[in-house]
mmCIF file of C-alpha atoms and ligand atoms in Angstrom:
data_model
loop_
_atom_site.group_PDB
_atom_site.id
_atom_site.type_symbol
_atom_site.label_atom_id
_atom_site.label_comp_id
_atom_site.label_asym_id
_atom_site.label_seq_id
_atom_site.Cartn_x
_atom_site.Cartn_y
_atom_site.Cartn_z
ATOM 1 C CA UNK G 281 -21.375 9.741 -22.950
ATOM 2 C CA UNK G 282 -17.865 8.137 -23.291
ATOM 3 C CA UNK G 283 -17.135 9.951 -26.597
ATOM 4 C CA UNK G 284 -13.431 9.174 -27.695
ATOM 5 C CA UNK G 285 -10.476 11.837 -25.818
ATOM 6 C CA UNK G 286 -13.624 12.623 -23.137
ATOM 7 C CA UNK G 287 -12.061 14.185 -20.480
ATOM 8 C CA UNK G 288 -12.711 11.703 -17.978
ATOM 9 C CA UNK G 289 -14.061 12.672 -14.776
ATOM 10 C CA UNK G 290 -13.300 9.152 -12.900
ATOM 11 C CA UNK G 291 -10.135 7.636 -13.191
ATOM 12 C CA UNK G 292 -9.781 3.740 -12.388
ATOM 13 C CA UNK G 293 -6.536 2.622 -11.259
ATOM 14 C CA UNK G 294 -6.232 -1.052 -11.252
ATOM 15 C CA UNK G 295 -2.783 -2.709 -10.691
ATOM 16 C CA UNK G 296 -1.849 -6.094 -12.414
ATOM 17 C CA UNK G 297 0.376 -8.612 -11.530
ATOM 18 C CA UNK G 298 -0.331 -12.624 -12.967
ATOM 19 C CA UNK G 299 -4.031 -11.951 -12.986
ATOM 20 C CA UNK G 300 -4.817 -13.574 -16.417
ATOM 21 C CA UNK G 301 -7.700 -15.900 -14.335
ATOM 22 C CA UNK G 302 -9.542 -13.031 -13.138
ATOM 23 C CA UNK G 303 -9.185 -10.584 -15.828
ATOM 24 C CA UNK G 304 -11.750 -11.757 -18.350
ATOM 25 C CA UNK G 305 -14.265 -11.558 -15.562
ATOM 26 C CA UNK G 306 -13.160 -7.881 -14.204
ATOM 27 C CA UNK G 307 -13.109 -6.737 -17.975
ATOM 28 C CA UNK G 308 -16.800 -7.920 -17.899
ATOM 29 C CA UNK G 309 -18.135 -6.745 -14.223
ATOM 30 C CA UNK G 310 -15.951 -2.946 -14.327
ATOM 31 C CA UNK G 311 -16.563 -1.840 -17.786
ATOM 32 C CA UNK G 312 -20.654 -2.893 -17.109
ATOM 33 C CA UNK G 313 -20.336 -1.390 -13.688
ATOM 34 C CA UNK G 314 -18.611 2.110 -15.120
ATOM 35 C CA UNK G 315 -21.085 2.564 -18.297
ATOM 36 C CA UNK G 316 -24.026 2.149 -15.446
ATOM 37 C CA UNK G 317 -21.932 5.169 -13.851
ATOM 38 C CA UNK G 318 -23.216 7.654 -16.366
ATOM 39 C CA UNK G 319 -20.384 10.174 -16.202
ATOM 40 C CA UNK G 320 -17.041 9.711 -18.101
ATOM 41 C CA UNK G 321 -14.339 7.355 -17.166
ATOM 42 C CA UNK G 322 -11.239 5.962 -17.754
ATOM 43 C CA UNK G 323 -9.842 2.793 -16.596
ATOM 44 C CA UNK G 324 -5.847 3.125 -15.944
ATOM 45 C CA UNK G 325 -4.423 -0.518 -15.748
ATOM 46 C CA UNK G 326 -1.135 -1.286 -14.734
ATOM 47 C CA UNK G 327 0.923 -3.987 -15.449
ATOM 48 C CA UNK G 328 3.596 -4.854 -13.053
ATOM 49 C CA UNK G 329 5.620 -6.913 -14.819
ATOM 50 C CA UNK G 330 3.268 -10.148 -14.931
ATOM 51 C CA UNK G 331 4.705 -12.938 -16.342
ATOM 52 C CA UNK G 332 1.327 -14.771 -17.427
ATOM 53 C CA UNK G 333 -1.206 -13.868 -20.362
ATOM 54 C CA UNK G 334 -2.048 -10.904 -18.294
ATOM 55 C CA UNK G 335 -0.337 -8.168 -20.563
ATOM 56 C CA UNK G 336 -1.796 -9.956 -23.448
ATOM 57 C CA UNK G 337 -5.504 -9.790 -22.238
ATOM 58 C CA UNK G 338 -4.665 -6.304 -21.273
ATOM 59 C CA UNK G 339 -3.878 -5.437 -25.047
ATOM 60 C CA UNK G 340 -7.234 -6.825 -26.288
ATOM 61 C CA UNK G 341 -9.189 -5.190 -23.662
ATOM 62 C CA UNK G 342 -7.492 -1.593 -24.782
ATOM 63 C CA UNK G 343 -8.043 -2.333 -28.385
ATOM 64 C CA UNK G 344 -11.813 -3.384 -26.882
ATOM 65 C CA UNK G 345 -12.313 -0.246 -25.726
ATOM 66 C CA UNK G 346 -9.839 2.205 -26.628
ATOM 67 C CA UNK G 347 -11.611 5.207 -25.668
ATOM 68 C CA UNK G 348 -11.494 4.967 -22.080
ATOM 69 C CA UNK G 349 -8.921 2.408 -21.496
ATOM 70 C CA UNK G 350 -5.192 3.402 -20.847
ATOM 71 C CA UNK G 351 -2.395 0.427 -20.223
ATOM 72 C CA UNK G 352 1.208 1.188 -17.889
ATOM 73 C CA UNK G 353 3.482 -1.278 -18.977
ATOM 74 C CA UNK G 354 6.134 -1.337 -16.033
ATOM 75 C CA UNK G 355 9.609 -3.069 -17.538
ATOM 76 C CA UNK G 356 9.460 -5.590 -13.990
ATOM 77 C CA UNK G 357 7.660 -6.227 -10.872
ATOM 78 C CA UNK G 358 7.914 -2.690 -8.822
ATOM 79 C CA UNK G 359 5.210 -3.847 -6.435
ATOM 80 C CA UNK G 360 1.596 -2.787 -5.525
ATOM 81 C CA UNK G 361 1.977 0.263 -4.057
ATOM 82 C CA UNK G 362 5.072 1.615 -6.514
ATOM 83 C CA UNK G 363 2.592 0.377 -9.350
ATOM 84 C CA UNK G 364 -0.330 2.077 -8.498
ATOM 85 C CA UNK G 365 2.055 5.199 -8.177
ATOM 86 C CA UNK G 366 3.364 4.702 -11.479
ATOM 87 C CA UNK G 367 -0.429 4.640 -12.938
ATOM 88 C CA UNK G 368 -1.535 7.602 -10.560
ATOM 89 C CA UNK G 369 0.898 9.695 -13.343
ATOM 90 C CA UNK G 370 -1.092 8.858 -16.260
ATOM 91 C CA UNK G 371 -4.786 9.820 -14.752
ATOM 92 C CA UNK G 372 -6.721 12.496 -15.829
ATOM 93 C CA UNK G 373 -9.959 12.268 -13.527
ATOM 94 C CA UNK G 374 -11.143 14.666 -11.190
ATOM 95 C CA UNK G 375 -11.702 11.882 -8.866
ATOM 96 C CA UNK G 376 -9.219 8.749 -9.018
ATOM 97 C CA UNK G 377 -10.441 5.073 -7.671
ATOM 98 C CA UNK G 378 -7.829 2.406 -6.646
ATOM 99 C CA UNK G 379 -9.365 -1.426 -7.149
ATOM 100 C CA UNK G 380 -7.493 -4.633 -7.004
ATOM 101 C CA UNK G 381 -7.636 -6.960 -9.999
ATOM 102 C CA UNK G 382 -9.292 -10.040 -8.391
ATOM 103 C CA UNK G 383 -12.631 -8.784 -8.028
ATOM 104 C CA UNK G 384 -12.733 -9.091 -4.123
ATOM 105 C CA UNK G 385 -13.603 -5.406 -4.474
ATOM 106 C CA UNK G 386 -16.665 -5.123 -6.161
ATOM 107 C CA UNK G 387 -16.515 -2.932 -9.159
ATOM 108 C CA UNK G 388 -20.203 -2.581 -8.137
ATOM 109 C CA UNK G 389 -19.126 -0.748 -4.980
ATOM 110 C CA UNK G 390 -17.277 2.776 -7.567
ATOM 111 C CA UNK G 391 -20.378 4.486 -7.678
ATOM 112 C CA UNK G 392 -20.336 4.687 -3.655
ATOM 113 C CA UNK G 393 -16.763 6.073 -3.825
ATOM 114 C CA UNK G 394 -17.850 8.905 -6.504
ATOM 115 C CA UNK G 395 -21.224 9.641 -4.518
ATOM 116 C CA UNK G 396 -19.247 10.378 -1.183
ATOM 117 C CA UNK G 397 -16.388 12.715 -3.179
ATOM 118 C CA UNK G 398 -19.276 14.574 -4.425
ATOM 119 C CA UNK G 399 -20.419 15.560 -1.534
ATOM 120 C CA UNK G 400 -17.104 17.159 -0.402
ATOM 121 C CA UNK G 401 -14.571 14.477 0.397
ATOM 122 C CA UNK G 402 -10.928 14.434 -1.181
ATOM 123 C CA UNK G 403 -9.809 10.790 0.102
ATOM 124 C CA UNK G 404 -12.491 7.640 0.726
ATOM 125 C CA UNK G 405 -11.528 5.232 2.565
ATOM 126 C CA UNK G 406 -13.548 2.065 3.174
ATOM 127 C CA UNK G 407 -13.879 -0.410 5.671
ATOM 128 C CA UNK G 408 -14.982 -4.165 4.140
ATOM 129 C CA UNK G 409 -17.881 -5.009 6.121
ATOM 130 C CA UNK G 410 -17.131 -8.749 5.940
ATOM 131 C CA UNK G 411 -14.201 -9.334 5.074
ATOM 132 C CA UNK G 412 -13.749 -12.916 2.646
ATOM 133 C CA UNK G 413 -9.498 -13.695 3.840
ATOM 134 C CA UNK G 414 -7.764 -16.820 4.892
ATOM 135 C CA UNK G 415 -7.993 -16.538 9.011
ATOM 136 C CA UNK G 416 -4.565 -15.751 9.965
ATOM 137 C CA UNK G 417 -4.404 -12.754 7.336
ATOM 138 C CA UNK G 418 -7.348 -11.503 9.550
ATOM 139 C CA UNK G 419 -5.945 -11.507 12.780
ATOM 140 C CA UNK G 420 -2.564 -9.822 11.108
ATOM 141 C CA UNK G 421 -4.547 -7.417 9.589
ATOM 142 C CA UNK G 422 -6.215 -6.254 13.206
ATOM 143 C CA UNK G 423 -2.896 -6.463 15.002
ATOM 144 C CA UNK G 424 -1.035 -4.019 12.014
ATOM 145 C CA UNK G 425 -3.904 -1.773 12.207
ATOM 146 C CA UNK G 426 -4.179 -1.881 16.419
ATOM 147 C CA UNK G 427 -0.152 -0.908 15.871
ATOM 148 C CA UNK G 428 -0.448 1.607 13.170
ATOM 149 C CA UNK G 429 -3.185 3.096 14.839
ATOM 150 C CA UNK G 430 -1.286 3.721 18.253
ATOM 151 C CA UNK G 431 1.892 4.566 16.394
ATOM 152 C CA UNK G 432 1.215 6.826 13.435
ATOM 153 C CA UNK G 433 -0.943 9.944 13.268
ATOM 154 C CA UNK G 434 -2.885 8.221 10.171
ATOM 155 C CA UNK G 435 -6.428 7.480 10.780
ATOM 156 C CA UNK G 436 -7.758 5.082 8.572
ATOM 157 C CA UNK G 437 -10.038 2.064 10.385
ATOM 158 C CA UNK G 438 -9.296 -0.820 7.693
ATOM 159 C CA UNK G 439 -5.693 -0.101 6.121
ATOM 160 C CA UNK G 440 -5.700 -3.461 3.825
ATOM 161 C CA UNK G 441 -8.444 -2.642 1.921
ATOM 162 C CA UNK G 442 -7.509 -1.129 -1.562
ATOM 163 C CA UNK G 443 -10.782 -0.208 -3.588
ATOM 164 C CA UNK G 444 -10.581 3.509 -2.602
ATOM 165 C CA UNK G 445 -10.938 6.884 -3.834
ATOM 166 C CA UNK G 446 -8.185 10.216 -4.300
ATOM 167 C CA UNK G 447 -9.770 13.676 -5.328
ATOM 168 C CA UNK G 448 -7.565 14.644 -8.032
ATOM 169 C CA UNK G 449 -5.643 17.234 -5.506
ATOM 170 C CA UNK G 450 -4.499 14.494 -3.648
ATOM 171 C CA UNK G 451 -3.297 12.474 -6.493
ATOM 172 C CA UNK G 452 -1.508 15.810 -7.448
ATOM 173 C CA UNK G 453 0.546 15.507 -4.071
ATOM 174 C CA UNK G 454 1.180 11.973 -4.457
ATOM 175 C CA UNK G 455 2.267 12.443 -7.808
ATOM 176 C CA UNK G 456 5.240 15.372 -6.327
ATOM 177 C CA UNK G 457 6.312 12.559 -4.218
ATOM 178 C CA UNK G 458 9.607 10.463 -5.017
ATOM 179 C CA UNK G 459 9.610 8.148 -1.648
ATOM 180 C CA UNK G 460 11.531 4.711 -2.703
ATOM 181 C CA UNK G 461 9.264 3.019 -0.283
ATOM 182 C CA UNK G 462 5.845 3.866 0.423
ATOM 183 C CA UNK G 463 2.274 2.936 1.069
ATOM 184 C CA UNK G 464 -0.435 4.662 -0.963
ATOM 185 C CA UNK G 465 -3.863 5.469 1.316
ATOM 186 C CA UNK G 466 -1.262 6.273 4.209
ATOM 187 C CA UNK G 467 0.493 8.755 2.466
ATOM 188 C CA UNK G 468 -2.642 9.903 0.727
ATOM 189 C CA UNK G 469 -4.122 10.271 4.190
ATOM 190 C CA UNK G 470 -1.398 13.204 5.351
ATOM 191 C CA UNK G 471 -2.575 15.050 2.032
ATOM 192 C CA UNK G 472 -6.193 14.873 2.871
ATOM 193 C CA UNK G 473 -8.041 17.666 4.274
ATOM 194 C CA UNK G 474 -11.561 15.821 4.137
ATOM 195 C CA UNK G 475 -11.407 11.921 4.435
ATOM 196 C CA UNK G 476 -14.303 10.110 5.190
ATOM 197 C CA UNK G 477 -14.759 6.504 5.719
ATOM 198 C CA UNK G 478 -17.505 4.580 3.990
ATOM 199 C CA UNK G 479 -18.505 0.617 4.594
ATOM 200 C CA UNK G 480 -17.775 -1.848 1.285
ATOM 201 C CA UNK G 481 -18.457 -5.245 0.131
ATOM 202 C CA UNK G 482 -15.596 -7.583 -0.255
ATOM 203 C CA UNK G 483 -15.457 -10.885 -2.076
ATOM 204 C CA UNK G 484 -13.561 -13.667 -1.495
ATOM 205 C CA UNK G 485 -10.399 -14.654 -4.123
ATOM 206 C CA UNK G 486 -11.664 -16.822 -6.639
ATOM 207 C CA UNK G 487 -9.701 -17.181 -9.123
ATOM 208 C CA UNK G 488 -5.297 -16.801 -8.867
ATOM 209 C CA UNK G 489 -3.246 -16.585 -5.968
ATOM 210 C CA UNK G 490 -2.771 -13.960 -3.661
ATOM 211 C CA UNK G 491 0.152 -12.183 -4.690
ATOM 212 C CA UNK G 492 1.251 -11.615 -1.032
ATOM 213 C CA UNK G 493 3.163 -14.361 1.069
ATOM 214 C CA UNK G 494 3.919 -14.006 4.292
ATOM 215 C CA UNK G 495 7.523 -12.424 3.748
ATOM 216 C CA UNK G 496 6.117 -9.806 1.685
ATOM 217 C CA UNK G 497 3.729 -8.784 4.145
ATOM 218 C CA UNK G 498 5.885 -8.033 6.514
ATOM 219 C CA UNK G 499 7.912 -6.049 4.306
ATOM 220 C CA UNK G 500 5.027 -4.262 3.252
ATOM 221 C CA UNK G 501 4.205 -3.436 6.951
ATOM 222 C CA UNK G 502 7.368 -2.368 7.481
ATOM 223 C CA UNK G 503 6.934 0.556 4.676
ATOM 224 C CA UNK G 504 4.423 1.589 6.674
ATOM 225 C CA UNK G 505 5.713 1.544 9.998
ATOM 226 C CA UNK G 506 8.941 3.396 9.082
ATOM 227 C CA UNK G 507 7.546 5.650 6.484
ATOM 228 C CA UNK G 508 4.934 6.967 8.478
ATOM 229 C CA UNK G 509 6.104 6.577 12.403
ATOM 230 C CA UNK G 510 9.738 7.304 13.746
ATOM 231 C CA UNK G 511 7.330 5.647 16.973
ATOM 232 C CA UNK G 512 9.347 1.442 16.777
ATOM 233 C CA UNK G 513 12.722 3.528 17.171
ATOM 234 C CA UNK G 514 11.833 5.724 20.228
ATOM 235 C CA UNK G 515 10.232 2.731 21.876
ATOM 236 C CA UNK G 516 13.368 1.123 21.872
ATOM 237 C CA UNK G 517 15.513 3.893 22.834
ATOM 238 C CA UNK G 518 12.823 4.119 26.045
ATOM 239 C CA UNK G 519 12.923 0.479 26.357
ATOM 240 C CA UNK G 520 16.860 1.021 26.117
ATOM 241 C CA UNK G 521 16.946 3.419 29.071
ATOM 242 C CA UNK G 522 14.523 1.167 31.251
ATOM 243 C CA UNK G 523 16.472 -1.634 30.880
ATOM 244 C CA UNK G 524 19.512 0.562 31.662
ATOM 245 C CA UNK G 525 18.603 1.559 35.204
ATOM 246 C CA UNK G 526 17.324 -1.504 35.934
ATOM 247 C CA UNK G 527 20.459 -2.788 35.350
ATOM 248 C CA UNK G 528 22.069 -0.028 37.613
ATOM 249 C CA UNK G 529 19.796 -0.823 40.325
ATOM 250 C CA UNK G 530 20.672 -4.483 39.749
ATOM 251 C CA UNK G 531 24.545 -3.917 40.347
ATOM 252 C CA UNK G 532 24.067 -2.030 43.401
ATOM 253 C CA UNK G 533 21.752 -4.660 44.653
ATOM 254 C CA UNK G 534 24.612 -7.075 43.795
ATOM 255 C CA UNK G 535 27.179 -4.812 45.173
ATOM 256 C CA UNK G 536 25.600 -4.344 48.601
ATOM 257 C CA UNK G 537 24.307 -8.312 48.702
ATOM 258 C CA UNK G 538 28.351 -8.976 47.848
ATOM 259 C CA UNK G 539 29.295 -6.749 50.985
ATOM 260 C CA UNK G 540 26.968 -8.019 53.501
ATOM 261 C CA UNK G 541 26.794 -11.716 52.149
ATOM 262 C CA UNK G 542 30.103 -12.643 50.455
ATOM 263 C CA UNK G 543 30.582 -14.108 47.483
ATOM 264 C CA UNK G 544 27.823 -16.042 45.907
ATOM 265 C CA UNK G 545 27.976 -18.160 42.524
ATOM 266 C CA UNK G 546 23.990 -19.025 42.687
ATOM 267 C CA UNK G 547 21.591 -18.639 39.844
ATOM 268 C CA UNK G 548 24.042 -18.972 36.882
ATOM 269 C CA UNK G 549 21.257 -20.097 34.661
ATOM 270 C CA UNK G 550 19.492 -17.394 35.414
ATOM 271 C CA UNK G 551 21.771 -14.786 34.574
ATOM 272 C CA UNK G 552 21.972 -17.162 31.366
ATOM 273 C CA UNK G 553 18.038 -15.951 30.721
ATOM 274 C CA UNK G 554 18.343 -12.865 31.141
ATOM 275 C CA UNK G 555 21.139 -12.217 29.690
ATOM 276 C CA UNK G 556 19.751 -14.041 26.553
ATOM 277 C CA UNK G 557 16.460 -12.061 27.032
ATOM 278 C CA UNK G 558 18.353 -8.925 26.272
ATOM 279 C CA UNK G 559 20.592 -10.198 23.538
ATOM 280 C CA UNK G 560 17.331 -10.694 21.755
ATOM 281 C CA UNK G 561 15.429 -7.069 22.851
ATOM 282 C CA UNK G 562 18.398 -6.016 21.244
ATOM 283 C CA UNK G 563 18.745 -7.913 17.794
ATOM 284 C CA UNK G 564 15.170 -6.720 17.435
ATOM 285 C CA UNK G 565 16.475 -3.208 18.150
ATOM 286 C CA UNK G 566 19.309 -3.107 15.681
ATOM 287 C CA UNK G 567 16.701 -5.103 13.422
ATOM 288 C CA UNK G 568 14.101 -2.172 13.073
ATOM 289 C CA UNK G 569 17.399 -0.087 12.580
ATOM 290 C CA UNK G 570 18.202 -1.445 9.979
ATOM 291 C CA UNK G 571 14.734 -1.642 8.294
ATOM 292 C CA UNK G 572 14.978 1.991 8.615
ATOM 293 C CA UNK G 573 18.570 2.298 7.174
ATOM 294 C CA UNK G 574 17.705 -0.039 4.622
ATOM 295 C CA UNK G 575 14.941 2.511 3.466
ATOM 296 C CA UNK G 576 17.035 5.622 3.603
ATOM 297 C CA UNK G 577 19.636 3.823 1.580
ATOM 298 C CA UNK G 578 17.634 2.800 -1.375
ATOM 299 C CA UNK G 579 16.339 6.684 -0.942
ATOM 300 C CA UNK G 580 19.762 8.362 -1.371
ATOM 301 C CA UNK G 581 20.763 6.360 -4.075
ATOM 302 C CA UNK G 582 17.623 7.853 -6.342
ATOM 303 C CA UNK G 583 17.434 4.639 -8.691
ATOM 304 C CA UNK G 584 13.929 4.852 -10.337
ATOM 305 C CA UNK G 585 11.263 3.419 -8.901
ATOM 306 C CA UNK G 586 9.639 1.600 -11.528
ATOM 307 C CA UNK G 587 10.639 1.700 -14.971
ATOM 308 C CA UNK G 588 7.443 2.362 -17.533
ATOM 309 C CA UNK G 589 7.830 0.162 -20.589
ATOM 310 C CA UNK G 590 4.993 1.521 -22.408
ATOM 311 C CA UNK G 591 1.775 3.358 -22.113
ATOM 312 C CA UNK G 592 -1.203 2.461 -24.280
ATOM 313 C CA UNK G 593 -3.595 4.634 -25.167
ATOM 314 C CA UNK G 594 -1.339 7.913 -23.566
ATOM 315 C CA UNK G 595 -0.461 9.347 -27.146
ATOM 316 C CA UNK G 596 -3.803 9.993 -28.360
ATOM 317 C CA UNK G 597 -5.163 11.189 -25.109
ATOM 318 C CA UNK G 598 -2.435 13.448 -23.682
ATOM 319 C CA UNK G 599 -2.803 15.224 -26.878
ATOM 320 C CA UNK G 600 -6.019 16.384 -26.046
ATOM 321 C CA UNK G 601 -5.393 16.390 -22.428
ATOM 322 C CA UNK G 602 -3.990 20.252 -21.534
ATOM 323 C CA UNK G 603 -5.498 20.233 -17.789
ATOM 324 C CA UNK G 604 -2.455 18.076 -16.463
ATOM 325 C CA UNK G 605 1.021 18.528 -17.345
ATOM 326 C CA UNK G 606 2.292 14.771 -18.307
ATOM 327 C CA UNK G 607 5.302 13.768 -16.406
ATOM 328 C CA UNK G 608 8.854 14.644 -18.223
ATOM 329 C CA UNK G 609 10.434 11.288 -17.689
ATOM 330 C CA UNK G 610 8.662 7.953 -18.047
ATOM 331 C CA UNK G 611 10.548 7.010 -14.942
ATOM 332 C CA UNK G 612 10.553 8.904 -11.904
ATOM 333 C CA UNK G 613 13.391 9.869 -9.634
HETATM 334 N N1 UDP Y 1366 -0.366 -6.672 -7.297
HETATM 335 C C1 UDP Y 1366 0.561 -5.968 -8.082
HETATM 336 N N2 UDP Y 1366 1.891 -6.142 -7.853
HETATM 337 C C2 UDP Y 1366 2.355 -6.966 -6.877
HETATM 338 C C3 UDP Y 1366 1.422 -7.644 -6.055
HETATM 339 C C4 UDP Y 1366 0.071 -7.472 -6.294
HETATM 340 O O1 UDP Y 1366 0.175 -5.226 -8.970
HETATM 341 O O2 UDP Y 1366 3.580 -7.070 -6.732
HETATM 342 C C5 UDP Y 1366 -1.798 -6.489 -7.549
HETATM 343 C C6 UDP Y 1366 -2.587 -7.769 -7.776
HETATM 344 O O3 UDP Y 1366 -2.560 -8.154 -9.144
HETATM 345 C C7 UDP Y 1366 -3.980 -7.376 -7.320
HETATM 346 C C8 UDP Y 1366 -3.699 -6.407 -6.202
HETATM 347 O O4 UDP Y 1366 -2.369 -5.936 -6.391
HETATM 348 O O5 UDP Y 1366 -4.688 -6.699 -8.338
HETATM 349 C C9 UDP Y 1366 -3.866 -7.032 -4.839
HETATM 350 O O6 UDP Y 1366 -3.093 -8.209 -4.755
HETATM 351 P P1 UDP Y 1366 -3.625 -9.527 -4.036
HETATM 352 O O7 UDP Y 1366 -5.058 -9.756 -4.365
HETATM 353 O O8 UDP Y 1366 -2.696 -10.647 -4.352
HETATM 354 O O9 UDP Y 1366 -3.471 -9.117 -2.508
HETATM 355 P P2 UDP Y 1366 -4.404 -9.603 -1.299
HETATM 356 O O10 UDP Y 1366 -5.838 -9.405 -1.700
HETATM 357 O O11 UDP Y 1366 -4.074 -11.031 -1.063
HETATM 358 O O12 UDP Y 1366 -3.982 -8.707 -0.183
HETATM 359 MG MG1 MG Y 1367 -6.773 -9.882 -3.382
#
């Protein structure tokens, strides 16, 4: 089925960063999983700048099975989501799969994902029906998507969960994008015209880290928030003009109290709290400001991305490949 230069009709897109634990095992489980698939494939790695025997095991696994293995060699850590873009440019599927590295998405699970693009839909998203995570990741995770949900127009029910599947139109339009900062199934969302949502097994991390501390999520939730909502700014520019005429109303309350009254010196401290109150509504403010600012600066400068090292396995196969025009640069603007 797999004959060498196959146009492949599913494209894999895993992205790698210090995975060299789990990677013998995922070789094992996906390649097993994908032959069981019966139509042809082509697993996309990407390595984002791992530091570890990662790149190395990559290597053997292309020269393993060259055929339908391709590996993006990105010069340094770009990130997830700017990885997963960066290996998005060298697929040739009709339909592309995402899947994380450390098998807590079953490789198992793909043939679900094609099945449900078959019949009709362009973006799958998935919803892990138990999900295996530390507690407090959890709880984050139902807060960002409670937020998201109310903020954003983008409907998706379980946004941390990566195994999912792009028809190849909507890799096309993800592909035209340049955003510096980004977060791939929400911005493949706003180019689907069919998503559908479909329940998944998830596994807990057994081997390696998590490559996410809790700094990093944040910034990662922060992508989303400002590239997909203006919503955190106009809630404080509301919040701004409540607080505003409350403080109006306040003054003439202390204006007519100061007539009728005289002068009072009473309740110090508590002009101390609320005064303090508001100094911090408004570092938050000029905080999610700046996380905005921040993003439109790295945009306007245009630096790359992600900077591709290498690509194995792209000469031999873009040859033969004439359905989709190969990106001009190896790094994107
Ligand atoms: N990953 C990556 N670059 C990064 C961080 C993570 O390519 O900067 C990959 C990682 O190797 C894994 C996937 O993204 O394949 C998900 O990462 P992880 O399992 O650490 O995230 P979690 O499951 O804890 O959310
Ligand atoms: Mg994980």
């Amino acid at each position: 089925m797999n004959a060498p230069r196959a146009v492949p009709e599913v494209s894999v897109v895993i992205p790698v960063y210090n995975e060299e634990q789990a990677l013998p095992l995922l070789f094992a489980r996906l390649y097993a999983a994908l032959d069981a698939l019966g139509r042809p494939y082509e697993v996309v790695f990407v390595d984002d700048g791992s530091r570890d025997a990662s790149l190395a095991q990559l290597r053997r696994q292309f020269e393993r099975r060259p055929e339908v293995t391709r590996v993006v060699v990105l010069a340094r850590n770009a990130g997830q989501h700017m990885a997963i873009l960066a290996a998005f440019a060298h697929t040739r599927g009709s339909y592309v799969i995402t899947l994380d590295a450390d098998l807590q998405n079953p490789p198992e699970e793909i043939g679900k994902l094609v099945a449900a693009m078959d019949r009709g839909a362009d973006y799958v998203g998935t919803i892990r029906v138990r999900r295996r995570d530390v507690l407090w990741r959890k709880a984050a995770s139902r807060l960002m998507n409670r937020l998201r949900e109310r903020t954003t127009s983008i409907r998706i029910s379980d946004q941390g969960c990566m195994l999912r599947g792009y028809h190849r139109s909507v890799v096309d339009a993800l592909n035209r994008c340049t955003e510096a900062s980004t977060y791939v199934p929400a911005l493949a969302y706003t180019f689907a015209r069919h998503p559908v949502e479909i329940e998944v097994a998830h596994a807990e991390r057994t081997v390696g880290v998590s490559k996410y501390s809790l700094l990093r999520l944040i910034r990662l939730n922060f992508d989303l928030m400002t590239g997909f909502s203006v919503a955190p700014l106009q809630f404080f520019s509301m919040s701004g003009i409540v607080i505003a005429l409350l403080s109006l109303a306040f003054v003439v309350y202390l204006a007519v109290r100061r007539l009728i009254v005289g002068p009072e010196a009473e309740g110090v401290f508590t002009l101390f709290g609320i005064a303090f109150f508001l100094i911090g509504v408004a570092l938050i403010g000029l905080g999610i400001v700046g996380e905005y600012v921040g993003r439109i600066y790295e945009q306007v400068r245009q630096r790359p991305r992600y900077t591709v090292a290498a690509v194995l396995g792209e000469e031999s196969g873009a040859a033969s490949e004439p359905s989709r025009p190969q990106p001009e640069r190896e790094t994107l603007e």
